[in-house]
PDB file of C-alpha atoms in Angstrom:
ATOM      1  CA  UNK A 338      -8.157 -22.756  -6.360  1.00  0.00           C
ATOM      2  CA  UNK A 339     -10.473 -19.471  -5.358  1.00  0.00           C
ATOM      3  CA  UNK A 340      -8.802 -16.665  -7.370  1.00  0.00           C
ATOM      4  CA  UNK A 341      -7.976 -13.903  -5.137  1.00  0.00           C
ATOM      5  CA  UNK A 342      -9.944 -10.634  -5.869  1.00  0.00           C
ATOM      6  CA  UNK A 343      -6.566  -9.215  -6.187  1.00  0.00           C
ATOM      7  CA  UNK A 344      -3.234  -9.198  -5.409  1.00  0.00           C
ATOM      8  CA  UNK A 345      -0.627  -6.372  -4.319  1.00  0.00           C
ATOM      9  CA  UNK A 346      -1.431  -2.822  -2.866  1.00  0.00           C
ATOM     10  CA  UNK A 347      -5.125  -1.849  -2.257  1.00  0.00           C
ATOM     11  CA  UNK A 348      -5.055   1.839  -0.164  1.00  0.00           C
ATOM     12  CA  UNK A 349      -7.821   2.078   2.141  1.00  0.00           C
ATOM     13  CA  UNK A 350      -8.592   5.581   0.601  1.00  0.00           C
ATOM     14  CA  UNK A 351      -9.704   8.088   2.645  1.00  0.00           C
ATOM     15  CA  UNK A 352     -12.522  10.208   1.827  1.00  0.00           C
ATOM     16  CA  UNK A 353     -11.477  14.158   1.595  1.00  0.00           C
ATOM     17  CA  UNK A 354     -14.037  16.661   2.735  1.00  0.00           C
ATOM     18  CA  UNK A 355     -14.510  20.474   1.940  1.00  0.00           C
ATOM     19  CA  UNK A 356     -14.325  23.318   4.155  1.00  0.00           C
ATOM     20  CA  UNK A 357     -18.052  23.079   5.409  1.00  0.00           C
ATOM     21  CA  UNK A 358     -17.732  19.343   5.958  1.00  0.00           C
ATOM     22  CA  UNK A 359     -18.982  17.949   3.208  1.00  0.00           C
ATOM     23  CA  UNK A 360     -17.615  14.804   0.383  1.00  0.00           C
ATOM     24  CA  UNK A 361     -14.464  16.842  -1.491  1.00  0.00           C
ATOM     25  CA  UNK A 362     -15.930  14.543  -4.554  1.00  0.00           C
ATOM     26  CA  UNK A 363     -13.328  16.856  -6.938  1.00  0.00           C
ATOM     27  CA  UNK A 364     -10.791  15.904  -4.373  1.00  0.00           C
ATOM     28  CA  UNK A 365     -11.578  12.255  -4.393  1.00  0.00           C
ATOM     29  CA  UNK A 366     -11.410  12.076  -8.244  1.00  0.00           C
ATOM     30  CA  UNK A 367      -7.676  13.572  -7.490  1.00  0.00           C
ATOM     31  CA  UNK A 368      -6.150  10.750  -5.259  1.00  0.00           C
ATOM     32  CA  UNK A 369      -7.896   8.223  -7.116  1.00  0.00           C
ATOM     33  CA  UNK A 370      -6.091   9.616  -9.913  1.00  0.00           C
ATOM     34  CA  UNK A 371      -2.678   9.440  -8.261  1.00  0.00           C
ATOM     35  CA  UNK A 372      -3.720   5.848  -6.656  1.00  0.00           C
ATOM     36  CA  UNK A 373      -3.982   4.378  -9.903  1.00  0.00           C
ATOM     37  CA  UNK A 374      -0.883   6.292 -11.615  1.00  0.00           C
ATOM     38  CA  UNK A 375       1.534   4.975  -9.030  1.00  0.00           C
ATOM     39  CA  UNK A 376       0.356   1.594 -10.066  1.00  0.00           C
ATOM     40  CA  UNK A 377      -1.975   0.234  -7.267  1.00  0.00           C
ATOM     41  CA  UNK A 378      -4.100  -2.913  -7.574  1.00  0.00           C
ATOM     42  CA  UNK A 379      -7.696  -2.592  -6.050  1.00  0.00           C
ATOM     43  CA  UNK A 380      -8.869   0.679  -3.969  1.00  0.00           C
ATOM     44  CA  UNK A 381     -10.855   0.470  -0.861  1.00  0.00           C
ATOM     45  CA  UNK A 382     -13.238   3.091  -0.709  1.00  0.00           C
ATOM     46  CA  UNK A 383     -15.452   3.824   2.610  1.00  0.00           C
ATOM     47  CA  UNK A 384     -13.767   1.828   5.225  1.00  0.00           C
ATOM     48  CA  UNK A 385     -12.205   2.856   8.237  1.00  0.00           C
ATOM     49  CA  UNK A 386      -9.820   4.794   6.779  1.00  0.00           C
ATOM     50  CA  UNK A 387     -12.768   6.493   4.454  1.00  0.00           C
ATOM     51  CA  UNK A 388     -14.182   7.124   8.055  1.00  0.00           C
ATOM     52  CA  UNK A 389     -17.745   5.291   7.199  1.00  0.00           C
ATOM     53  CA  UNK A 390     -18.252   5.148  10.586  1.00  0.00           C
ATOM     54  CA  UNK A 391     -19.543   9.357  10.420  1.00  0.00           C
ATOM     55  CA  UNK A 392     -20.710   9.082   6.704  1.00  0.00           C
ATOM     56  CA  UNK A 393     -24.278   8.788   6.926  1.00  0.00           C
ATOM     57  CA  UNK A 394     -26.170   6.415   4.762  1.00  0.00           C
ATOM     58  CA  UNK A 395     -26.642   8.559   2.160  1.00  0.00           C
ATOM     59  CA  UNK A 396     -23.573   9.918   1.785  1.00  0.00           C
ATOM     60  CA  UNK A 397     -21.570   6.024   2.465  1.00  0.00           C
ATOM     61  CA  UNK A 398     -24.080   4.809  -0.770  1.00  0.00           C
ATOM     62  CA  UNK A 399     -22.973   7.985  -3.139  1.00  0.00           C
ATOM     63  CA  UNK A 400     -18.901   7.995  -1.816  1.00  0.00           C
ATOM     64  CA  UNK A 401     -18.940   4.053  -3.359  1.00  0.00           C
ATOM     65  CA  UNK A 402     -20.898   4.736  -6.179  1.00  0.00           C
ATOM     66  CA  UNK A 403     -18.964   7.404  -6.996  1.00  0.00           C
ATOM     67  CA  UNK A 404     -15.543   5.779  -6.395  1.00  0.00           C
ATOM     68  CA  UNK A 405     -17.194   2.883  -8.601  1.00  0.00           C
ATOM     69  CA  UNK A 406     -18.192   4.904 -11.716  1.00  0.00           C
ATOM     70  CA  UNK A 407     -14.990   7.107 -11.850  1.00  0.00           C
ATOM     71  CA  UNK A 408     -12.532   4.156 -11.268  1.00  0.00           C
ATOM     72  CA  UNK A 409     -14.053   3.096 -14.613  1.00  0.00           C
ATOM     73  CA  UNK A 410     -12.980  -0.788 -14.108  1.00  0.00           C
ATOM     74  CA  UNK A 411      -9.163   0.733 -14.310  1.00  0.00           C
ATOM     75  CA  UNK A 412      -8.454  -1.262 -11.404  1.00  0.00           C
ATOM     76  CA  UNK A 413     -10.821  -3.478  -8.854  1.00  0.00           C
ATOM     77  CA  UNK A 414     -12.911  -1.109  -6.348  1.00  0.00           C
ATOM     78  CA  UNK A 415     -13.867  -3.031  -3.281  1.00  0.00           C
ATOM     79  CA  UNK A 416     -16.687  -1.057  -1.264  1.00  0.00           C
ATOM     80  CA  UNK A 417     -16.807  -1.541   2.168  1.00  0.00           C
ATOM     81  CA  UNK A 418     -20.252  -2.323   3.438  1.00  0.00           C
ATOM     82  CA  UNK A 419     -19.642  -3.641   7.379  1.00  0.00           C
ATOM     83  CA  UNK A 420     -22.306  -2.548  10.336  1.00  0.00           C
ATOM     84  CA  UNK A 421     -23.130  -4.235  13.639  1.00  0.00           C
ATOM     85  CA  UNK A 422     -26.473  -4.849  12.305  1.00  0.00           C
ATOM     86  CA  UNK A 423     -26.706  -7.551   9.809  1.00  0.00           C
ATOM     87  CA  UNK A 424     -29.830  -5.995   7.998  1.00  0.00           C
ATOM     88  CA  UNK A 425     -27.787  -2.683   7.494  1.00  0.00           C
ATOM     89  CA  UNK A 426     -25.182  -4.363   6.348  1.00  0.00           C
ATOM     90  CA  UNK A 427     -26.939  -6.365   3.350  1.00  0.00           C
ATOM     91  CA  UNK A 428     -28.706  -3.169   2.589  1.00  0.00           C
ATOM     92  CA  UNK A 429     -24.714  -1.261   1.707  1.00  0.00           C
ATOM     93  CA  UNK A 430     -23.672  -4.915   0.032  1.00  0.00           C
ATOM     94  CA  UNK A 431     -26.631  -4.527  -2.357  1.00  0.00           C
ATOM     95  CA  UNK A 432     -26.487  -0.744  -3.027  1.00  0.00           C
ATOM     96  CA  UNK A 433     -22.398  -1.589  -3.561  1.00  0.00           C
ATOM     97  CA  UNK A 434     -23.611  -4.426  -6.179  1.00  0.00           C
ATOM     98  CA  UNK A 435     -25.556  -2.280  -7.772  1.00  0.00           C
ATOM     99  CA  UNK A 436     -22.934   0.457  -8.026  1.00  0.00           C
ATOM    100  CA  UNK A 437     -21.021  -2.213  -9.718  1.00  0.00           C
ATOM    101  CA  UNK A 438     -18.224  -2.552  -7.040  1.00  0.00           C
ATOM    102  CA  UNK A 439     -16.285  -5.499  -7.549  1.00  0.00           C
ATOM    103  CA  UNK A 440     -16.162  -7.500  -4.295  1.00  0.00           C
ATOM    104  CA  UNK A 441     -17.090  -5.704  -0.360  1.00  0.00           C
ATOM    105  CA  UNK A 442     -15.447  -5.485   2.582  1.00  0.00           C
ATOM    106  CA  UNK A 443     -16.798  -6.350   5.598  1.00  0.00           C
ATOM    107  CA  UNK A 444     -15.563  -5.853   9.268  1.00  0.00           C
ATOM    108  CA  UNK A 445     -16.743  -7.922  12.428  1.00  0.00           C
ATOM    109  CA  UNK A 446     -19.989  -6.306  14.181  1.00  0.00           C
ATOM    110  CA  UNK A 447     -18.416  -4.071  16.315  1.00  0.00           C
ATOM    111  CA  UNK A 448     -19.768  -3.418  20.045  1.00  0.00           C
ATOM    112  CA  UNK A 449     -22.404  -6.765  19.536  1.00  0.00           C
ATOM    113  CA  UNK A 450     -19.166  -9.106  20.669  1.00  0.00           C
ATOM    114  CA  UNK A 451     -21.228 -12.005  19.332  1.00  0.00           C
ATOM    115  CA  UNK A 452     -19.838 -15.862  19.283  1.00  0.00           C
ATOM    116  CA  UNK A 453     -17.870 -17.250  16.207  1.00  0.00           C
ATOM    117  CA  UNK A 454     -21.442 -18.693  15.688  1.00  0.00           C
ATOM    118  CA  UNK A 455     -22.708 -15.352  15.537  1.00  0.00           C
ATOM    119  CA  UNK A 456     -19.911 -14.470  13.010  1.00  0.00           C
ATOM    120  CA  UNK A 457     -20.670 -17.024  10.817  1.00  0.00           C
ATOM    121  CA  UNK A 458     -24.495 -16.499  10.512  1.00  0.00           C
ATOM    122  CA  UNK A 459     -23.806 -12.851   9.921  1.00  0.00           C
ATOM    123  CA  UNK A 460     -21.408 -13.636   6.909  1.00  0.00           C
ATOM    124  CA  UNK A 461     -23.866 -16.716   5.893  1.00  0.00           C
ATOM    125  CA  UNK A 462     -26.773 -14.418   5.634  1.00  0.00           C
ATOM    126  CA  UNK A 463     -24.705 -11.486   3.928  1.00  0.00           C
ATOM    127  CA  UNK A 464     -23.787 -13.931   1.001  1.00  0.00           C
ATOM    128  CA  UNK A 465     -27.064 -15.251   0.742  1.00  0.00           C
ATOM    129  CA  UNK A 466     -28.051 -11.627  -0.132  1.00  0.00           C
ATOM    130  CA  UNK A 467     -25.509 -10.535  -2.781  1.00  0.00           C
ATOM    131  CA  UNK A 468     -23.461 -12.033  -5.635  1.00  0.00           C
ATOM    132  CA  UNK A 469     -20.416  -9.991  -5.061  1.00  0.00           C
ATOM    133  CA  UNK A 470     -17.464 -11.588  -2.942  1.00  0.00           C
ATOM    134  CA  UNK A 471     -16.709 -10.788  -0.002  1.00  0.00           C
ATOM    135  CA  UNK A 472     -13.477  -9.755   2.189  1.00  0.00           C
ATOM    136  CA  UNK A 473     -13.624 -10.369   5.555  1.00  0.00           C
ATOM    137  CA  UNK A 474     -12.231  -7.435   7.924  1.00  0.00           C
ATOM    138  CA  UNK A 475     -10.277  -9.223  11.097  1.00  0.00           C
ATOM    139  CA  UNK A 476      -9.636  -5.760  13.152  1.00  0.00           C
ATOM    140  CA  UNK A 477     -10.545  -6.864  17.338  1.00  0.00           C
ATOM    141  CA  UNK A 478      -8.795  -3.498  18.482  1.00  0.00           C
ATOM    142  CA  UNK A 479     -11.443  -1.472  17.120  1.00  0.00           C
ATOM    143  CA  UNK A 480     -14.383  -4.231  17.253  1.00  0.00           C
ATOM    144  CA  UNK A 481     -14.236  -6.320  20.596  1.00  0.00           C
ATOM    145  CA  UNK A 482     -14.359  -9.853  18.460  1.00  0.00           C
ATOM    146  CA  UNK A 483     -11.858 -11.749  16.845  1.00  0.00           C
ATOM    147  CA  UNK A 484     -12.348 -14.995  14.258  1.00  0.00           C
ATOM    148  CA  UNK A 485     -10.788 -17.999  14.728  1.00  0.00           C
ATOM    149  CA  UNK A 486      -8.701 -19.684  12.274  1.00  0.00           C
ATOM    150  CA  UNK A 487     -11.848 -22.698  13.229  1.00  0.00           C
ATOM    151  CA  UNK A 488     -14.003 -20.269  11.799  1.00  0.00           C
ATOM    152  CA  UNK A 489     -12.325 -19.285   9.188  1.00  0.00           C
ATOM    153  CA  UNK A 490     -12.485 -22.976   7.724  1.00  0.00           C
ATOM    154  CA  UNK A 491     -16.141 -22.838   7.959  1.00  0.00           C
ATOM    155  CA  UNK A 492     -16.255 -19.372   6.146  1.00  0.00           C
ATOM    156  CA  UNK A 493     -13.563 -20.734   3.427  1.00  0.00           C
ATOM    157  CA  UNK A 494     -16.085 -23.035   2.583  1.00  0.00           C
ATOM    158  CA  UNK A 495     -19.021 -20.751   1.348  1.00  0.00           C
ATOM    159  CA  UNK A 496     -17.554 -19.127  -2.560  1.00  0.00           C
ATOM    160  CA  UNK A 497     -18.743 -15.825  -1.713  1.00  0.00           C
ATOM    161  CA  UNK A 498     -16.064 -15.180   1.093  1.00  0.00           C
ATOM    162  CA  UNK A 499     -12.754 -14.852  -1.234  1.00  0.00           C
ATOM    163  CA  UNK A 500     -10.646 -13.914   2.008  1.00  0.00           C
ATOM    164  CA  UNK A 501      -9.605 -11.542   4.643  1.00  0.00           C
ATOM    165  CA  UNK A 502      -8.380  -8.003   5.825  1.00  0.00           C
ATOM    166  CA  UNK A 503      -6.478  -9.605   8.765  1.00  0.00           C
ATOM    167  CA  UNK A 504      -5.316  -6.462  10.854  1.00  0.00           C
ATOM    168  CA  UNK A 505      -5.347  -8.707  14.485  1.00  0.00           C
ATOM    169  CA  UNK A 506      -1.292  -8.354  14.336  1.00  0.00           C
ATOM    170  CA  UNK A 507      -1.732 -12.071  15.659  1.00  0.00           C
ATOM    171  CA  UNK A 508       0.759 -14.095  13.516  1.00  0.00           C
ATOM    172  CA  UNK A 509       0.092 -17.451  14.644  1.00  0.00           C
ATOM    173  CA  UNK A 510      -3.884 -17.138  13.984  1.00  0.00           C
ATOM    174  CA  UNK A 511      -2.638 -16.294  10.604  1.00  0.00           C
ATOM    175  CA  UNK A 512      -0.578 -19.186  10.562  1.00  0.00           C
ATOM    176  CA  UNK A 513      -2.846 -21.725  11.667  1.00  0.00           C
ATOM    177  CA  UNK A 514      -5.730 -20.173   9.051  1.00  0.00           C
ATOM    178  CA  UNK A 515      -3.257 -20.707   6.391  1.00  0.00           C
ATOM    179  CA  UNK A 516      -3.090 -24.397   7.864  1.00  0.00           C
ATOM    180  CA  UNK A 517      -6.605 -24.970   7.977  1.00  0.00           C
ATOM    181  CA  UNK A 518      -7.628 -23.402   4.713  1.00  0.00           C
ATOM    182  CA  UNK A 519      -4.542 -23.316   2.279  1.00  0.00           C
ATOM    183  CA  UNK A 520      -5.056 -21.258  -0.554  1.00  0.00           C
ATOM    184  CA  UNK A 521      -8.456 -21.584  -1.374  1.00  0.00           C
ATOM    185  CA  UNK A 522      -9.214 -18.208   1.446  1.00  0.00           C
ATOM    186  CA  UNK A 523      -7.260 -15.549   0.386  1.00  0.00           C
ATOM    187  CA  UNK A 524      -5.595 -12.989   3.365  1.00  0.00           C
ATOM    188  CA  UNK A 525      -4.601  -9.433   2.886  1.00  0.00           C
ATOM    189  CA  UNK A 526      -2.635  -7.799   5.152  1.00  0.00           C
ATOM    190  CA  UNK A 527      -4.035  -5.183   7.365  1.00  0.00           C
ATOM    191  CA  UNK A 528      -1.687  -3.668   9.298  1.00  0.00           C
ATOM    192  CA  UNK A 529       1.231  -1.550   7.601  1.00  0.00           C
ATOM    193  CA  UNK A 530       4.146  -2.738   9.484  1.00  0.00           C
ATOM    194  CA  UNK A 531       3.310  -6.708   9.088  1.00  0.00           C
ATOM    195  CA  UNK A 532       3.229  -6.959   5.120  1.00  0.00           C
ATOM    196  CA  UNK A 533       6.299  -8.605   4.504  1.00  0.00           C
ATOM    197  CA  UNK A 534       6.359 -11.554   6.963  1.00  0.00           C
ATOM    198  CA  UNK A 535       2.544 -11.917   6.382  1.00  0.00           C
ATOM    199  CA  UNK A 536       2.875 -12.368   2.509  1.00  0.00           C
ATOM    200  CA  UNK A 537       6.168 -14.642   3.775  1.00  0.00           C
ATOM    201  CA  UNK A 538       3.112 -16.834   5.238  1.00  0.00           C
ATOM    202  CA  UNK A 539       1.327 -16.697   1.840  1.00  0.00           C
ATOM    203  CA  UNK A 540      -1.179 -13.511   2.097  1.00  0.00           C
ATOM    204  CA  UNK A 541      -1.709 -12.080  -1.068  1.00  0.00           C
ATOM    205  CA  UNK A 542      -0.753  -8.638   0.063  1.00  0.00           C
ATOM    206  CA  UNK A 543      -2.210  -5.046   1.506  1.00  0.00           C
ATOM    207  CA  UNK A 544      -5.254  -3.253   2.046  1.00  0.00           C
ATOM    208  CA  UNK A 545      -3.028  -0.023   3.422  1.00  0.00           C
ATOM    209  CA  UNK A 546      -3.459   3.230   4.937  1.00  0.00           C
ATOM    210  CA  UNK A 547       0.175   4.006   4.126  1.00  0.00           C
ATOM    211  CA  UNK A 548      -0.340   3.746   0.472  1.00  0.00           C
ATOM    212  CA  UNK A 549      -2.471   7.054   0.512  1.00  0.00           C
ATOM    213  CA  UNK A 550       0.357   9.304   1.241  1.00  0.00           C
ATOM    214  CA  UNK A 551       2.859   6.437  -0.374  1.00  0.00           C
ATOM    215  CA  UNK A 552       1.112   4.050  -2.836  1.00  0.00           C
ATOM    216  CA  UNK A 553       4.697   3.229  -4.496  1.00  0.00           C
ATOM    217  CA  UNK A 554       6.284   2.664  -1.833  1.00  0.00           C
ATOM    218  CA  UNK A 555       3.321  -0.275  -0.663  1.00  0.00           C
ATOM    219  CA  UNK A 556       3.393  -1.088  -4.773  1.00  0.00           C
ATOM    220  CA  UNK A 557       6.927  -2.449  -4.346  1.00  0.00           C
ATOM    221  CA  UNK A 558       7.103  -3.752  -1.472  1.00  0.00           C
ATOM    222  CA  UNK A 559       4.169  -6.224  -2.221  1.00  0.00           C
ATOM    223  CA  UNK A 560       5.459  -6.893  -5.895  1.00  0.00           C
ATOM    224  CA  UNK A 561       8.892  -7.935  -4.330  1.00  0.00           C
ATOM    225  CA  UNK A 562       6.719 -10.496  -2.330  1.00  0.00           C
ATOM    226  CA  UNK A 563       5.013 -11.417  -5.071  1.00  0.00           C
ATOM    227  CA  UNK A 564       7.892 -12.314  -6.410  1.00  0.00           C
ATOM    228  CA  UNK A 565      10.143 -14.221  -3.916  1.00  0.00           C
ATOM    229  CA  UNK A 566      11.776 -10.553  -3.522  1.00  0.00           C
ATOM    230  CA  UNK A 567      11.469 -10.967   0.492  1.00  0.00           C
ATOM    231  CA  UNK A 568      15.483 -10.050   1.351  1.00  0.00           C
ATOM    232  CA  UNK A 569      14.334  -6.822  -1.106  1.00  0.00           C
ATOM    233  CA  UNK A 570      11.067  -6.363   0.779  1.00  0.00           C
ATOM    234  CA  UNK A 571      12.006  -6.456   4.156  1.00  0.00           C
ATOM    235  CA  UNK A 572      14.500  -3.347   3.375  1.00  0.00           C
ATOM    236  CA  UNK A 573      12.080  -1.272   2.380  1.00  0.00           C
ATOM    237  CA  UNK A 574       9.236  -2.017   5.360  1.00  0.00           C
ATOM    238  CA  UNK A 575      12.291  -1.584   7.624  1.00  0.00           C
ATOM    239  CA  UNK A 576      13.499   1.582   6.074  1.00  0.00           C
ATOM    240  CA  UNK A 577       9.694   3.193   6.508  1.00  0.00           C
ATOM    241  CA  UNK A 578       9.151   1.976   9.678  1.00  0.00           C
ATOM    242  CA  UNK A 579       9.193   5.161  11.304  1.00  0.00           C
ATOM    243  CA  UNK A 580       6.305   6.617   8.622  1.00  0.00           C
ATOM    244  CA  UNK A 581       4.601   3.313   9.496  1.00  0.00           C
ATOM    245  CA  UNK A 582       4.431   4.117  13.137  1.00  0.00           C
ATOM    246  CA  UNK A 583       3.822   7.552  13.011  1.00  0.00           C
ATOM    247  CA  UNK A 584       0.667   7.096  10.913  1.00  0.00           C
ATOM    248  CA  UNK A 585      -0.421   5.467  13.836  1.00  0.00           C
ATOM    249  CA  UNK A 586       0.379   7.780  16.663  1.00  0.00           C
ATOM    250  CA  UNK A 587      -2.917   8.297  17.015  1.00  0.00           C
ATOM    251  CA  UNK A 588      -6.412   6.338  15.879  1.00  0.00           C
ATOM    252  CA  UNK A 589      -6.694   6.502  11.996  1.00  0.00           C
ATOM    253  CA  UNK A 590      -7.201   8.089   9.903  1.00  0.00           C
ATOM    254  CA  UNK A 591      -5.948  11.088  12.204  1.00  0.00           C
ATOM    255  CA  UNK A 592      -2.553  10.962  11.010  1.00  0.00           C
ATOM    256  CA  UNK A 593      -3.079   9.994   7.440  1.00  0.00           C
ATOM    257  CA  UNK A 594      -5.464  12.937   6.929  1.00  0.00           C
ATOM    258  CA  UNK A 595      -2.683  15.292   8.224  1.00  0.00           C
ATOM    259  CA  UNK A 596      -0.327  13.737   6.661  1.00  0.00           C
ATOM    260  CA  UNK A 597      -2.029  14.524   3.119  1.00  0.00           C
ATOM    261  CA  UNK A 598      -2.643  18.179   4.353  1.00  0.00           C
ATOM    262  CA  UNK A 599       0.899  18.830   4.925  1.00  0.00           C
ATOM    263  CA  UNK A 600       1.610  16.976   1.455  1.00  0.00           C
ATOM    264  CA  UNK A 601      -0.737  19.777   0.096  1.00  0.00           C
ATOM    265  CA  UNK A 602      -3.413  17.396  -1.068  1.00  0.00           C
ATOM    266  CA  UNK A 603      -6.145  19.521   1.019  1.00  0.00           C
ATOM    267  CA  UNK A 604      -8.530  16.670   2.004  1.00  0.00           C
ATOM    268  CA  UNK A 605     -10.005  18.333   5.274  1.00  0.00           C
ATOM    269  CA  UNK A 606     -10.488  17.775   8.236  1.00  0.00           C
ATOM    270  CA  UNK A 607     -12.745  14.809  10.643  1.00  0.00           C
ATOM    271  CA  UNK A 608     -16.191  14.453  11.453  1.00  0.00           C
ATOM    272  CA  UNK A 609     -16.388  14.152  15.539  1.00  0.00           C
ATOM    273  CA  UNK A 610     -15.834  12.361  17.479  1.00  0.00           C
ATOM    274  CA  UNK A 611     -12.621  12.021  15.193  1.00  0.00           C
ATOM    275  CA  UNK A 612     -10.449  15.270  15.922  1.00  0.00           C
ATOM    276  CA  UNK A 613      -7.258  17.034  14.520  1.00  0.00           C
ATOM    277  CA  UNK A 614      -3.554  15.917  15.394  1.00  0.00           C
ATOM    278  CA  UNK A 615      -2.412  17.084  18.525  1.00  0.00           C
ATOM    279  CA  UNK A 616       0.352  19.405  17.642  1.00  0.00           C
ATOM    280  CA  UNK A 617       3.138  17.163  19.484  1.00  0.00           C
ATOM    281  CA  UNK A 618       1.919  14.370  17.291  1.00  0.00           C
ATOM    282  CA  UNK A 619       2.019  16.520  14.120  1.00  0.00           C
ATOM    283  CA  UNK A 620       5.580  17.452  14.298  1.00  0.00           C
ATOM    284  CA  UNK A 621       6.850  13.657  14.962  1.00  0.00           C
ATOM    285  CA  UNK A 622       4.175  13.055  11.615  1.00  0.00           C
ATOM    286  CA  UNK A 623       6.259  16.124   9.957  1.00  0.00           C
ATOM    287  CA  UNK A 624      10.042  14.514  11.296  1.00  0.00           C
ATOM    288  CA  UNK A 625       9.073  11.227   9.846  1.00  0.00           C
ATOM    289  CA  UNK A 626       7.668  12.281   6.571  1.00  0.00           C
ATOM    290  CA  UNK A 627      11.302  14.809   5.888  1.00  0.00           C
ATOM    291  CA  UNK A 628      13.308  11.733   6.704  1.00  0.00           C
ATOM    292  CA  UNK A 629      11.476   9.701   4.097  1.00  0.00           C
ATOM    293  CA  UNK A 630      11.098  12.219   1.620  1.00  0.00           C
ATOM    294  CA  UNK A 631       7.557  12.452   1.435  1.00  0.00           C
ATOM    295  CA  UNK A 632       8.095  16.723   2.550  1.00  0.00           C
ATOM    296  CA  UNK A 633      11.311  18.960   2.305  1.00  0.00           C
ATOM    297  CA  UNK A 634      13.161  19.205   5.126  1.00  0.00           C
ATOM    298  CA  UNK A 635      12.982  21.671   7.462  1.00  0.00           C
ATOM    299  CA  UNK A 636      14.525  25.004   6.789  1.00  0.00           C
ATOM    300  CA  UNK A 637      14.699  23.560   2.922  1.00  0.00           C
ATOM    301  CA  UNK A 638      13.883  26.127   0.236  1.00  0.00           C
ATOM    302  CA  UNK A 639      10.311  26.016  -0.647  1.00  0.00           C
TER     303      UNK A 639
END
């Protein structure tokens, strides 16, 4: 059986910026810091949530290479790498390798909507190009193009591709790929709110935007699934649902970026077309974090 490249919590970190825009790299080297304290598997660095999608090249190559070197192999970094052109995306996986990331991530080519046969010629050709593994990122709300659990079976088959990110929130495509390809293809979760009845399925756990502003909190609830804890698990997902959905009241990482600046953490602001939190959207961020004790509450002393 394909060892997974890990299992448990993995935050999809965000990447803090200073006043004038730039990478907060003394920043960085903080939440890493607290990441890895709390007791966190893997980090993600420069996915979504890192908002590669305004990093340019430059900057994308020296955010994982950093992340990389001042992890120090204290726990697994996995480097996202994904484009919507094939050629750009073998150019990150290599500069990751060299880094010495441990496995990349890679989403779906957004916007192109190619066929599954697409997919798997893009993924072919990636592996062809790099010795790292590779985790699949499953996210059609943000992309325009799904997998199948079909072509996941033809992916399972190549040993680069340990797995996938499967944020689709469709359970029975996660179902069926367990079916078709067992435990040989590894899935994370990626969507906050679905860990526990995904890992009840068999996924190995979460690559999680929550963990940034509560990496115990995604530490035990993963661990409890780990370990046949699911009664245990389910509490605490249920009891944080309302942090769950208001770190999605709007597109991350929006809310997750506020969320840190209220928790004092000072990671900046968003590159456009990203914006701040609408101010309605703040205070139901704010309400959420009092009731789970992640702030004071209001009109506590400070």
């Amino acid at each position: 059986m394909r060892e997974p490249i890990f299992t448990g919590a993995c935050p999809a970190i965000v990447t803090p910026f200073d006043q004038s825009g730039a990478i907060n790299y003394d920043r960085f080297a903080q939440l890493i810091d607290e990441q890895i304290a709390a007791g966190v598997d893997a980090i993600c660095a420069v996915g979504t949530t890192g908002e590669c999608s305004t990093l340019t090249l430059r900057e994308h190559i020296a955010a994982v290479n950093f992340c990389v070197k001042y992890v120090n192999h204290r726990v697994k970094v996995i480097a996202g790498a994904g484009s919507n052109d094939t050629s750009a995306a073998v150019y990150l996986s290599q500069h990751a390798e060299d880094s010495g990331a441990d496995a990349l991530l890679h989403v779906t080519p957004y916007y192109n909507k190619c066929s599954q046969e697409g997919l798997i010629r893009h993924y072919e050709y990636i592996a062809d190009r790099t010795e790292l593994p590779i985790i699949l990122y499953n996210v059609p709300s943000r992309t325009g193009v799904s997998f199948t659990a079909e072509t996941y079976k033809v992916l399972s088959q190549n040993p680069k591709i340990n797995g996938v990110k499967e944020a689709s929130g469709n359970l029975s495509l996660i179902t069926h790929t367990r079916y078709l390809c067992g435990d040989d293809f590894s899935i994370w979760s990626g969507n906050d709110d679905q860990v526990v009845p995904m890992m009840s399925l068999g996924a190995k756990g979460v690559i999680s935007v929550v963990a940034n502003i509560n990496p115990k909190l995604m530490v035990d609830i993963t661990h409890r699934c780990l370990e046949g804890q699911f009664e245990e698990a389910a509490r605490l997902q249920l009891e944080h649902m309302d942090l769950i959905d208001a770190l999605f009241c709007e597109v991350n990482p929006i809310p997750v970026k506020a969320a840190l600046n209220l928790m004092g953490k000072d990671v900046g602001g968003l590159r456009l077309p990203l914006c701040d939190i609408s101010p309605a959207n703040l205070e139901v961020l704010r309400a959420a974090m009092e009731r789970t004790g992640l702030l004071p509450a209001s009109g506590a002393a400070q």
